[in-house]
Coordinates of C-alpha atoms in Angstrom, one line a residue:
X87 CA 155.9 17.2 159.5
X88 CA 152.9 18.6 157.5
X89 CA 150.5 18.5 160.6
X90 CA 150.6 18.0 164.1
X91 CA 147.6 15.4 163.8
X92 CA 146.1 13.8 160.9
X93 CA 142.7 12.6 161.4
X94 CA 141.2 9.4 159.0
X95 CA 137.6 10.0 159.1
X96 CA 135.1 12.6 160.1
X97 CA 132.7 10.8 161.7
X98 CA 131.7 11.1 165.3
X99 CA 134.9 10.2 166.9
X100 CA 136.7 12.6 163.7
X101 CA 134.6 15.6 164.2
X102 CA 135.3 15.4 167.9
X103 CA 139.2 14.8 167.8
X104 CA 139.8 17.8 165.2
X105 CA 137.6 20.4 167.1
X106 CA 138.8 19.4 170.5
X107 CA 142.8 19.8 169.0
X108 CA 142.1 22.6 166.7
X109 CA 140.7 24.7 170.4
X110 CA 144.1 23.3 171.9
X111 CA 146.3 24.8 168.8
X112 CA 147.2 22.4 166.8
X113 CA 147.6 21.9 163.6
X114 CA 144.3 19.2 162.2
X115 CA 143.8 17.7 158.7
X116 CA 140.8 15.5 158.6
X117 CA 140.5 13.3 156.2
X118 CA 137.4 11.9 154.6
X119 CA 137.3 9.2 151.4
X120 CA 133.8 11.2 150.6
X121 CA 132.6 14.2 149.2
X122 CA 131.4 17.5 151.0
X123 CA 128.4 17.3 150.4
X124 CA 125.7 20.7 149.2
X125 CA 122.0 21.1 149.9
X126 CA 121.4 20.1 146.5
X127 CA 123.3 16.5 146.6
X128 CA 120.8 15.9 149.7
X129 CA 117.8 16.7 148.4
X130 CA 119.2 14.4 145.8
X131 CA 120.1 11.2 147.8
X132 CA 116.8 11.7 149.3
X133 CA 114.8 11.6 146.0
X134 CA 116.9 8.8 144.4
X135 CA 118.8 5.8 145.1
X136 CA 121.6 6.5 142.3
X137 CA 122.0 9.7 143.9
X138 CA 121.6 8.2 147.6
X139 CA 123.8 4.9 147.2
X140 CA 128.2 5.4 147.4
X141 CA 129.4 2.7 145.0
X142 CA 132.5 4.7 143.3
X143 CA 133.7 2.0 141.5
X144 CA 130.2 2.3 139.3
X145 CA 130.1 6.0 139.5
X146 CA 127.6 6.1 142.3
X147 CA 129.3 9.4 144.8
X148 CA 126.3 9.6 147.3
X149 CA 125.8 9.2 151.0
X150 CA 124.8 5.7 152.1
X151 CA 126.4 2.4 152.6
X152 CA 125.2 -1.0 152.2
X153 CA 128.4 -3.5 153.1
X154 CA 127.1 -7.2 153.1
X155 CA 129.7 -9.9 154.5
X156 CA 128.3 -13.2 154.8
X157 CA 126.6 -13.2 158.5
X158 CA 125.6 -9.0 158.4
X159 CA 124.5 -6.5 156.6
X160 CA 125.9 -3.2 157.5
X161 CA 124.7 0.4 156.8
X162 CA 126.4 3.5 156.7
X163 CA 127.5 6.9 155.7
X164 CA 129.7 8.7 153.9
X165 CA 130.8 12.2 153.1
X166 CA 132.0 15.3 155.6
X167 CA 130.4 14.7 158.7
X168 CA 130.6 10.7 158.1
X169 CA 127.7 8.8 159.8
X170 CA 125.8 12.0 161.0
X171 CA 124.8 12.5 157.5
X172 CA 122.6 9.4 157.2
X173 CA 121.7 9.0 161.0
X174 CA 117.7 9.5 162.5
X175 CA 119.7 11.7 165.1
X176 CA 118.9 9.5 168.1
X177 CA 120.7 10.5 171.2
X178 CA 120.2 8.1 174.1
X179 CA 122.7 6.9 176.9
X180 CA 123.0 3.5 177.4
X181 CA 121.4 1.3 180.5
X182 CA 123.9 0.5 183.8
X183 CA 124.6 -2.6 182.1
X184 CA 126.9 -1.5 179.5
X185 CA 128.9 0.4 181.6
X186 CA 130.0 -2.7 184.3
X187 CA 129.8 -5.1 180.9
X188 CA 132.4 -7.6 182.0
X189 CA 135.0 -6.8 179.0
X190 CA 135.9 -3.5 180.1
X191 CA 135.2 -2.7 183.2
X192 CA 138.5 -4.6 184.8
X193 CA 140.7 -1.5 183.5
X194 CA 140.8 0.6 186.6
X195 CA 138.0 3.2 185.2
X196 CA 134.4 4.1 186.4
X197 CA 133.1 4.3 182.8
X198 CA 129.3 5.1 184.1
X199 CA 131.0 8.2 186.2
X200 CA 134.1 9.2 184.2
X201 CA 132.4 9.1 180.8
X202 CA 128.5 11.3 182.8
X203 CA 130.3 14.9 181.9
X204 CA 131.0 13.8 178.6
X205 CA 127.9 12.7 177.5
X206 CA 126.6 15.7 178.8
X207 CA 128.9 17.8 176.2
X208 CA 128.1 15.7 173.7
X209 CA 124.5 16.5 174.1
X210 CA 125.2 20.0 174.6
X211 CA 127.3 20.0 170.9
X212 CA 125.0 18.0 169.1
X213 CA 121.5 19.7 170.4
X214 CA 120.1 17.1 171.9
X215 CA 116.3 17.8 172.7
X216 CA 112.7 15.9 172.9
X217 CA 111.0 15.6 169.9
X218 CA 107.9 17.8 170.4
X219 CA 106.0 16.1 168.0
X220 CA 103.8 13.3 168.0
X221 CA 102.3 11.6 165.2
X222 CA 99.8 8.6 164.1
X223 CA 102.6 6.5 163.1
X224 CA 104.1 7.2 167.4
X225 CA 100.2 6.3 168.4
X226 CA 100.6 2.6 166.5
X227 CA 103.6 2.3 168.7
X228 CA 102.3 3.3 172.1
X229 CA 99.3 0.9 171.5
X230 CA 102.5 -1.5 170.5
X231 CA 104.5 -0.8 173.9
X232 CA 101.1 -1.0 175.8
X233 CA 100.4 -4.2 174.4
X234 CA 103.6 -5.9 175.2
X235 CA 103.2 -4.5 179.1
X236 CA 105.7 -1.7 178.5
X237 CA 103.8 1.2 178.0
X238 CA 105.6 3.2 180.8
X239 CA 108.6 2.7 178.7
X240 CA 107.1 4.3 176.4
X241 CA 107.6 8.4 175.4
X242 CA 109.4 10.4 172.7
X243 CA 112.5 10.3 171.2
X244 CA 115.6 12.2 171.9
X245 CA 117.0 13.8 169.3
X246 CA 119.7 15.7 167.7
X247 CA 117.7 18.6 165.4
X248 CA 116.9 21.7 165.4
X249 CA 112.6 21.8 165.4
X250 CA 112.3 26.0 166.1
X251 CA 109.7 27.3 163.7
X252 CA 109.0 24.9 161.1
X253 CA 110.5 26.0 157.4
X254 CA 111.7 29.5 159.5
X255 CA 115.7 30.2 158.9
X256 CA 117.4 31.9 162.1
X257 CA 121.2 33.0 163.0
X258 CA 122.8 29.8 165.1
X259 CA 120.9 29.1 167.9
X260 CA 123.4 26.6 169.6
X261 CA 127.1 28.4 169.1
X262 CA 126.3 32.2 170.3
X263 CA 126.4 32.7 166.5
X264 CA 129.4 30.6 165.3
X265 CA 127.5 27.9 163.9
X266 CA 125.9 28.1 160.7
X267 CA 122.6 29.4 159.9
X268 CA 119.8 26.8 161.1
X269 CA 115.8 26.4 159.5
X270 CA 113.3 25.0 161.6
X271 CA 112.3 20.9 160.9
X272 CA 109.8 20.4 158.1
X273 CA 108.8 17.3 160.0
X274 CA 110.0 15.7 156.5
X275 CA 110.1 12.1 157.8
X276 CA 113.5 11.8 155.5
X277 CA 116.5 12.6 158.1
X278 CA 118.0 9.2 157.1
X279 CA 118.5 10.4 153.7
X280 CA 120.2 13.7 155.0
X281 CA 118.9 16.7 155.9
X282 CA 119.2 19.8 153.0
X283 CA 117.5 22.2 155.4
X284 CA 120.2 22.4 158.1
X285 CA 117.9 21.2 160.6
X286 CA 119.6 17.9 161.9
X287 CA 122.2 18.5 163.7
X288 CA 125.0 16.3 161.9
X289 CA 128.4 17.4 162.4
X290 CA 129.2 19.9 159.5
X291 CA 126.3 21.5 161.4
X292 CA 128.5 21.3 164.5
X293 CA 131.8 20.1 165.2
X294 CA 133.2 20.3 162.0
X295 CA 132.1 23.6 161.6
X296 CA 133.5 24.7 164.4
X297 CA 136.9 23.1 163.9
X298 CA 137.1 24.7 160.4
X299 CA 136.7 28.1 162.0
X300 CA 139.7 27.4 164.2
X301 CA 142.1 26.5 161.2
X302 CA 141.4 22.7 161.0
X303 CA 141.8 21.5 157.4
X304 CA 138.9 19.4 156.3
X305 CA 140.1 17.0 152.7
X306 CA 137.9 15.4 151.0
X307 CA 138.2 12.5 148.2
X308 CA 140.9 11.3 150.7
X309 CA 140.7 7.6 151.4
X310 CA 143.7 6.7 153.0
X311 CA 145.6 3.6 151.7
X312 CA 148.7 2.6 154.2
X313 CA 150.1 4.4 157.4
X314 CA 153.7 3.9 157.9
X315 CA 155.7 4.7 161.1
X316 CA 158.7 7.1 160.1
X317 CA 162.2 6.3 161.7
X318 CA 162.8 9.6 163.2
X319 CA 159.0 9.3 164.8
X320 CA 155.4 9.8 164.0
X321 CA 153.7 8.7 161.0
X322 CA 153.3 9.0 157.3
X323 CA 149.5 8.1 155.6
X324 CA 149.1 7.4 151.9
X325 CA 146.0 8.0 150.2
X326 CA 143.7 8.1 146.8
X327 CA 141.2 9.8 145.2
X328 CA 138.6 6.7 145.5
X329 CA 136.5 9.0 143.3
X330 CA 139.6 9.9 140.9
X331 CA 142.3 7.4 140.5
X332 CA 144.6 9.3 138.2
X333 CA 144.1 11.7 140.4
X334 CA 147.9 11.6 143.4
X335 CA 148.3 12.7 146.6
X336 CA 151.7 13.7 148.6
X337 CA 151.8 11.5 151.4
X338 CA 151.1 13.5 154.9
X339 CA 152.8 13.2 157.7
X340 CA 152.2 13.8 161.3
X341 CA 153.7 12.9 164.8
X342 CA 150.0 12.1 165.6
X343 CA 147.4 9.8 163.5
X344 CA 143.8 9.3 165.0
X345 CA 142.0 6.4 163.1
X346 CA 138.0 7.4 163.2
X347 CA 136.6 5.7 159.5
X348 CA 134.4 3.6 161.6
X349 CA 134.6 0.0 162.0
X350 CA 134.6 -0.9 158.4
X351 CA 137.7 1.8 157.4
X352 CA 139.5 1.4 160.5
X353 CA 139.7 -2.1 160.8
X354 CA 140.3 -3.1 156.7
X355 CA 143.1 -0.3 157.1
X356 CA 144.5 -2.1 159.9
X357 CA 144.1 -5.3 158.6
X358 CA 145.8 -4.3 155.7
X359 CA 148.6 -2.2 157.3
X360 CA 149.3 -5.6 159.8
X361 CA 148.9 -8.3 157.5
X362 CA 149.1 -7.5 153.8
X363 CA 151.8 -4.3 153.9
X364 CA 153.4 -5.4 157.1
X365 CA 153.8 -1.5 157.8
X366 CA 152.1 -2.2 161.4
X367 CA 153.4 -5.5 162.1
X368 CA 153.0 -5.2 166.0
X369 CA 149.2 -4.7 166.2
X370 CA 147.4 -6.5 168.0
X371 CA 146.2 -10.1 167.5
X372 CA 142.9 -9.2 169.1
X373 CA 142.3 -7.2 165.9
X374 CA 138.3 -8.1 164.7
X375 CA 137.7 -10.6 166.8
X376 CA 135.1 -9.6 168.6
X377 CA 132.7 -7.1 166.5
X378 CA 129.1 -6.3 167.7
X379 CA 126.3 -5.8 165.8
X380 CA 124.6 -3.9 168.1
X381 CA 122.5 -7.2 168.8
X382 CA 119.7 -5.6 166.2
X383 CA 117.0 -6.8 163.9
X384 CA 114.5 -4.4 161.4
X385 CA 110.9 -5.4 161.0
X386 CA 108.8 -3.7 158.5
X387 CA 105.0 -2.9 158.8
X388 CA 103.0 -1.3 155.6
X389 CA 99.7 0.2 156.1
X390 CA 97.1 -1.2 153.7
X391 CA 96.0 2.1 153.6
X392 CA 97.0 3.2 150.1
X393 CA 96.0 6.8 150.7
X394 CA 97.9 6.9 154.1
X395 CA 101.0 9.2 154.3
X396 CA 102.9 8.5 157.7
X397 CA 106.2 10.3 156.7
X398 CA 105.1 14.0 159.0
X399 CA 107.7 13.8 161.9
X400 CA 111.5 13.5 162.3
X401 CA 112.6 9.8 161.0
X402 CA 112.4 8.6 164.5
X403 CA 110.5 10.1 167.0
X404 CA 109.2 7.4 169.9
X405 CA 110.6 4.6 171.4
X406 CA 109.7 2.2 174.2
X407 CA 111.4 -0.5 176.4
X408 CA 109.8 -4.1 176.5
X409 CA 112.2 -5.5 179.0
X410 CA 115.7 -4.7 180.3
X411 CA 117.8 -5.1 177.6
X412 CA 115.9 -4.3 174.5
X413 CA 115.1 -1.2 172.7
X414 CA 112.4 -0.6 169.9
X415 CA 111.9 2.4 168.1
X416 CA 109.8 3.3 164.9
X417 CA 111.6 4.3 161.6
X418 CA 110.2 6.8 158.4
X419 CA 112.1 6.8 155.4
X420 CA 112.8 8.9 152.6
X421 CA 111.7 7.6 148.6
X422 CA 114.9 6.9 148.0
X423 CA 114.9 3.9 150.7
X424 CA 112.5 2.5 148.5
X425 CA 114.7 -0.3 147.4
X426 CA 114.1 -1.6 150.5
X427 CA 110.5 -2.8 150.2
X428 CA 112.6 -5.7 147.9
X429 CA 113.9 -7.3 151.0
X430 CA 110.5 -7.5 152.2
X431 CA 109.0 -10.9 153.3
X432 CA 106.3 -12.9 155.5
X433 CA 106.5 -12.5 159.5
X434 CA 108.3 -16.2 160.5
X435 CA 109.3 -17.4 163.8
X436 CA 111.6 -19.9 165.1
X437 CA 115.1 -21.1 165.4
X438 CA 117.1 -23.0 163.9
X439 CA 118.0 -20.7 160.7
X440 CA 117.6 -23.6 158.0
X441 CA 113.9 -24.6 159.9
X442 CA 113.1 -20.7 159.4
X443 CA 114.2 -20.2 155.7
X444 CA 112.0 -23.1 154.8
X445 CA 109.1 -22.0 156.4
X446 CA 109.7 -18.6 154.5
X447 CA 109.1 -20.3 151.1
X448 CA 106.7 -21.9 151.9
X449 CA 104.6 -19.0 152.9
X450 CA 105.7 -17.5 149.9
X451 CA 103.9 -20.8 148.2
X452 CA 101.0 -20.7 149.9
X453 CA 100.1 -17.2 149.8
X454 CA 102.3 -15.1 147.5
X455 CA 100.1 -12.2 146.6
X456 CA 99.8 -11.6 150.5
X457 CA 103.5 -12.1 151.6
X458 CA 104.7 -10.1 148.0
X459 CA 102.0 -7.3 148.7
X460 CA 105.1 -5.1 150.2
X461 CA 107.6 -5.6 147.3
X462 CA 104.1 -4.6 144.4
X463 CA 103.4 -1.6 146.9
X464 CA 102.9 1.9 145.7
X465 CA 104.0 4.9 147.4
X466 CA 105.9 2.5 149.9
X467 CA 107.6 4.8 151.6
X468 CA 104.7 7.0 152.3
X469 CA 103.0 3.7 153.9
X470 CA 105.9 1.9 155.8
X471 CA 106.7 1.4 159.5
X472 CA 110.5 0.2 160.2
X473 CA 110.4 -1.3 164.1
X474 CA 114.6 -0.9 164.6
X475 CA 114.9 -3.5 167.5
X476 CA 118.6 -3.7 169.5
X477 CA 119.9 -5.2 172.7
X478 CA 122.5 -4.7 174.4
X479 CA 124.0 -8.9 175.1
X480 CA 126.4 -10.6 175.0
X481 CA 126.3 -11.1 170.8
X482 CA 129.0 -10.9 168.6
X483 CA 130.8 -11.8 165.1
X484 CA 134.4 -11.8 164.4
X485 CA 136.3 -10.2 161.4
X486 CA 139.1 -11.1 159.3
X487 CA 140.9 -10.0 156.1
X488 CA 141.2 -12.0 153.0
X489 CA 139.2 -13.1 150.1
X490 CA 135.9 -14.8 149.2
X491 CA 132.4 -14.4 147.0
X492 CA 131.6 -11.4 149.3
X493 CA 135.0 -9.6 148.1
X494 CA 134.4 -9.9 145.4
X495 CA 138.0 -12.3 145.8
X496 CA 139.5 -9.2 146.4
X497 CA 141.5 -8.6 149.9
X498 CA 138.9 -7.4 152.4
X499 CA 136.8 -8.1 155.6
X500 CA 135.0 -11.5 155.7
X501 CA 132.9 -12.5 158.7
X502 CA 132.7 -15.3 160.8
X503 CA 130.4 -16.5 163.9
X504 CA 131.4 -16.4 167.6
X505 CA 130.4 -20.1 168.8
X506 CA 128.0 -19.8 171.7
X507 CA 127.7 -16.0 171.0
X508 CA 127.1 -15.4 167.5
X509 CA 124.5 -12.6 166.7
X510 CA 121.6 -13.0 166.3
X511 CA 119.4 -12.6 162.8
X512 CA 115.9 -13.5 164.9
X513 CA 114.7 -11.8 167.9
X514 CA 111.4 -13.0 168.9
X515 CA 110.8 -9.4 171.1
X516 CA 110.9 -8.3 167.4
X517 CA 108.1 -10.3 165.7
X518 CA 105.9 -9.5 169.0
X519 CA 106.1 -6.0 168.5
X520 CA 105.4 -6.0 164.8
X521 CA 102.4 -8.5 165.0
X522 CA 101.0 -5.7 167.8
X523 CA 102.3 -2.8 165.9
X524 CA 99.9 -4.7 163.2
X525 CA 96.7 -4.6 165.3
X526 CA 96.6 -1.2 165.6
X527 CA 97.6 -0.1 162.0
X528 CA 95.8 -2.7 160.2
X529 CA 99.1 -3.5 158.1
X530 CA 100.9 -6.9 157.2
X531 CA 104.6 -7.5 159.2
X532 CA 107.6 -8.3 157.3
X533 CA 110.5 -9.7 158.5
X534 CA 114.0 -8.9 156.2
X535 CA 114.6 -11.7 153.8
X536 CA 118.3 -10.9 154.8
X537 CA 117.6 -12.2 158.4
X538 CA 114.8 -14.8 157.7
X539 CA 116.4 -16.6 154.7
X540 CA 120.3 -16.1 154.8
X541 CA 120.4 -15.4 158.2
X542 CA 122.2 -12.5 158.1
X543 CA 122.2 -10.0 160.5
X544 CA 121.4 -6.3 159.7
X545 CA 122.8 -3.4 161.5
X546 CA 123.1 0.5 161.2
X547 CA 125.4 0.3 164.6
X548 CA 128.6 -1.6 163.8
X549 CA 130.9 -1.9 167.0
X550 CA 133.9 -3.3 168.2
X551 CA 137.2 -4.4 166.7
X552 CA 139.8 -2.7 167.8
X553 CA 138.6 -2.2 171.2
X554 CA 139.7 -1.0 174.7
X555 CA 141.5 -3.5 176.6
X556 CA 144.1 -4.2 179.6
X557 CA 146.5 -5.3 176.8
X558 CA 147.2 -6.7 173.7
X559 CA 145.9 -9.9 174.2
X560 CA 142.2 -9.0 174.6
X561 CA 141.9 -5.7 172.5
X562 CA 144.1 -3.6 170.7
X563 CA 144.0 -0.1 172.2
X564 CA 144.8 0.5 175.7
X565 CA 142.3 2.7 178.1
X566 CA 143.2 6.1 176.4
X567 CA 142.5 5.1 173.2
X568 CA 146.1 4.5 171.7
X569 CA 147.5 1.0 169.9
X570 CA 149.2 -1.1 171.9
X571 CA 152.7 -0.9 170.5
X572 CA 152.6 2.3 168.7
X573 CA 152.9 5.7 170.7
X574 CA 151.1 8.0 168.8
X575 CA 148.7 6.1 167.0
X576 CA 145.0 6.4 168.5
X577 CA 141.5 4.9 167.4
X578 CA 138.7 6.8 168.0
X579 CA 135.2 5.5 167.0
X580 CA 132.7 3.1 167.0
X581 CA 135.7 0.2 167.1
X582 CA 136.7 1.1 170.3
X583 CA 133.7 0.3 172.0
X584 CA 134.3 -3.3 173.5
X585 CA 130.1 -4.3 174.4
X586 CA 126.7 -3.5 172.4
X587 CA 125.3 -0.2 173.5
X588 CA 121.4 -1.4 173.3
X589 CA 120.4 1.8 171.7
X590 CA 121.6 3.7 169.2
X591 CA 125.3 4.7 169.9
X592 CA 126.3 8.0 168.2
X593 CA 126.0 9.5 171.6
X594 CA 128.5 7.2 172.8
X595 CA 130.9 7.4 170.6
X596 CA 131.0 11.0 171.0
X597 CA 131.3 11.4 174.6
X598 CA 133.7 8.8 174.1
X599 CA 135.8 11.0 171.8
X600 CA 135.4 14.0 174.1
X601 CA 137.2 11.9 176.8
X602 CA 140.1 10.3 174.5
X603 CA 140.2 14.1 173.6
X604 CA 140.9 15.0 177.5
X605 CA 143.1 11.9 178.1
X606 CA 145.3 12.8 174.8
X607 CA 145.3 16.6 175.2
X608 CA 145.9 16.8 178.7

């Protein structure tokens, strides 16, 4: 064997699994399909799309990724320290609700009280504070939450960064000095384009770090390909330079493998290890059927203000709760998001979808310099309010492998709509908040063309797929995180989770790790 545990992804649940096993002695490779990434690259992806967008197949070797299948759009990232590199660096815990959701609380396991120390190390390893700082852009949204009859609901965001003195480098503050070197927050507003100052806390700031200093082995430019069980026991992974073709790999072997490449990677990899390679023949039916999206819709606000600059503060720093089981939180965004401002059109309510799209174009008709005055604007990004709106229902989509338009007719993941629960691409808590968030900043609202037109769903929070379960019938990975039908073989990451968080779920997924961590290492 080559390791004692290989590790696909370095992500949230990756980061976690290779620190937690490197501190127990074992021998860790993690490995990540994207670059490690410098200062430099980030400043970069934040200036510039080319240098922001991963598309390797046209040369693009950045950060962010846009995946649309036909019912969702889904963002991401890529790159050591996965996800964390992109994120706003929210770290909530979810409401009661999600913890006695129906679909996973049957398996024998307090998840509210097992998983409380958990979170509490996860907030510990990733920094989590209150953002000190409070803007004009978090006084629009107060006004917003007030206005809806939430304002109690309303305060500041907590968050994953290190805010010290602004621009001011110290020694690590977090790791009695093993960490790296950490600079105050410039208040910036561009987290989600990556942070070249070491002031989020993503994990190369954290757990990665940390692992490396214990003998992990972090490889980049590694996207794995096909996992194979091995006769004698354990595991042997394939992989390719996605940035490099004629560039080959040994195959790796391991009595351990821990899928964490995020719903996307993890589920195409078993799809195509079940179905198309037929090297994992025993995995579970259950496989993508139910996927949520985080129940989430984006709503766009743009200050007529041309002079206006709202971008001082971390790229989320309030949020507020207008009933139960929704959560709204304001977005900044870095130039390079500017691209953006294209999807960009005129505030529309009402179900159903075709009813909706019409009334789009015709608002277009009637008043197109109004509705267009987002996709002409200048300095966008210095002018723009994102309202990031999620729930935590009953939503979801299912996944399958195969071919269509959206693949390009190339094998991959296609979508396809729950009946009775599909998710939803209009939340009318959404369109109330922006037209309030409007009286205050003086701005026009926008809903996403994506959502109003083609009904498509847009997410940053991607869940489900391969998750928890009693048994093979219902999920594909038992309560310890391993595959039904293959000792050895673990998922770790945002697939597992089998219900929509309602807020942002990094925090989740991490203490989730930290306790398939416990569970695996003893």
């Amino acid at each position: 064997m080559d390791y004692d545990v290989l590790i696909i992804g370095s992500g949230f649940g990756g980061s976690v699994s290779a620190l937690r096993l490197a501190e127990k002695g074992y021998k860790v490779a993690v490995l990540e399909q994207g670059r490690r990434v410098a200062p430099e690259d980030l400043e970069r992806a934040r200036q510039s799309a080319l240098h922001l967008f991963w598309m390797p197949a046209l040369g693009l070797k950045g950060i962010f990724t846009q995946t649309f299948l036909r019912h969702v759009n889904i963002v991401g990232g890529v790159g050591v320290g996965g996800g964390s590199l992109v994120y706003a660096a929210v770290l909530l815990e979810p409401g009661t609700a999600f913890f006695g959701d129906p679909v996973w609380n049957g398996l024998g396991v307090d998840w509210e009280s097992e998983l409380k120390p958990h979170y509490a190390t996860a907030a510990r390893m990733l920094g989590r504070t209150t953002n000190p700082q409070f803007s004009e852009q978090d006084e629009y949204l107060r006004k917003t939450a007030q206005a809806l009859g939430a304002g109690d609901t309303f305060g500041p965001a907590q968050l994953g960064i290190y805010f010290g003195e602004e621009g001011v480098t110290i020694p690590d503050p977090f790791f009695e000095g093993r960490g790296p070197d950490r600079t105050g927050c410039k208040l910036c507003g561009a987290c989600l384009g990556g942070c070249p100052y070491g002031s989020k806390n993503s994990l190369d700031q954290n757990y990665l770090h940390l692992a490396e200093g214990l003998g992990a082995h972090i490889l980049p430019e590694r996207k794995v390909t096909l996992i194979r069980p091995l006769e004698s026991g354990g595991y042997e992974v394939e992989m390719v330079n996605p940035l490099h073709r004629n560039r080959k790999y040994t195959p790796l072997r391991a009595p351990r493998v821990i899928l964490a490449a995020g719903v996307l990677g993890t589920l195409a990899l078993l799809f195509h290890c079940r179905d198309v390679a037929g090297s994992l023949p025993q995995v579970s039916p259950a496989l993508g059927q139910v996927v949520r999206t985080n129940s989430e819709a984006i709503l766009g606000i743009l200050s007529e203000r041309k002079d206006i600059d709202l971008r001082r503060g971390p790229a989320i720093s309030s949020h507020f709760y207008p009933n139960d089981y929704t959560h709204i939180t304001q977005n900044r965004l870095p130039h390079s998001y500017s691209f953006m401002k294209f999807y960009s059109g005129p505030l529309v309510d009402g179900d159903p979808p075709g009813r909706r799209a019409r009334q789009v174009l015709l608002e277009f008709l009637r008043h197109p310099w109004h509705n267009s005055a987002s996709m002409r604007a200048a300095h966008w990004y210095k002018r723009i309010t994102l309202l990031s709106v999620m729930q935590q229902l009953d939503n979801q989509i299912s996944l399958r492998f195969g071919r269509s338009l959206f693949t390009l007719f190339r094998q991959g993941l296609q979508s396809s709509l729950a009946p009775g629960k599909q998710v939803p691409a209009y939340l009318p808590v959404g369109n109330q908040a922006a037209r309030a968030f409007v009286q205050h900043n003086g701005g026009v609202a926008h809903n996403s063309l994506l959502e109003s037109v083609f009904n498509m769903s847009v997410t940053a929070h991607i869940l489900g797929g391969a998750q928890i379960a009693a048994s093979p019938s219902s999920g594909v990975i038992d309560a310890n995180h391993q595959v039904f039908g293959y000792p050895g073989l673990y998922v770790v990451d945002g697939s597992a989770i089998p219900a929509n968080v309602g807020v942002n779920p990094s925090l989740t997924i991490t203490a989730l790790a930290e306790r398939a961590m416990q569970k695996i290492t003893g």
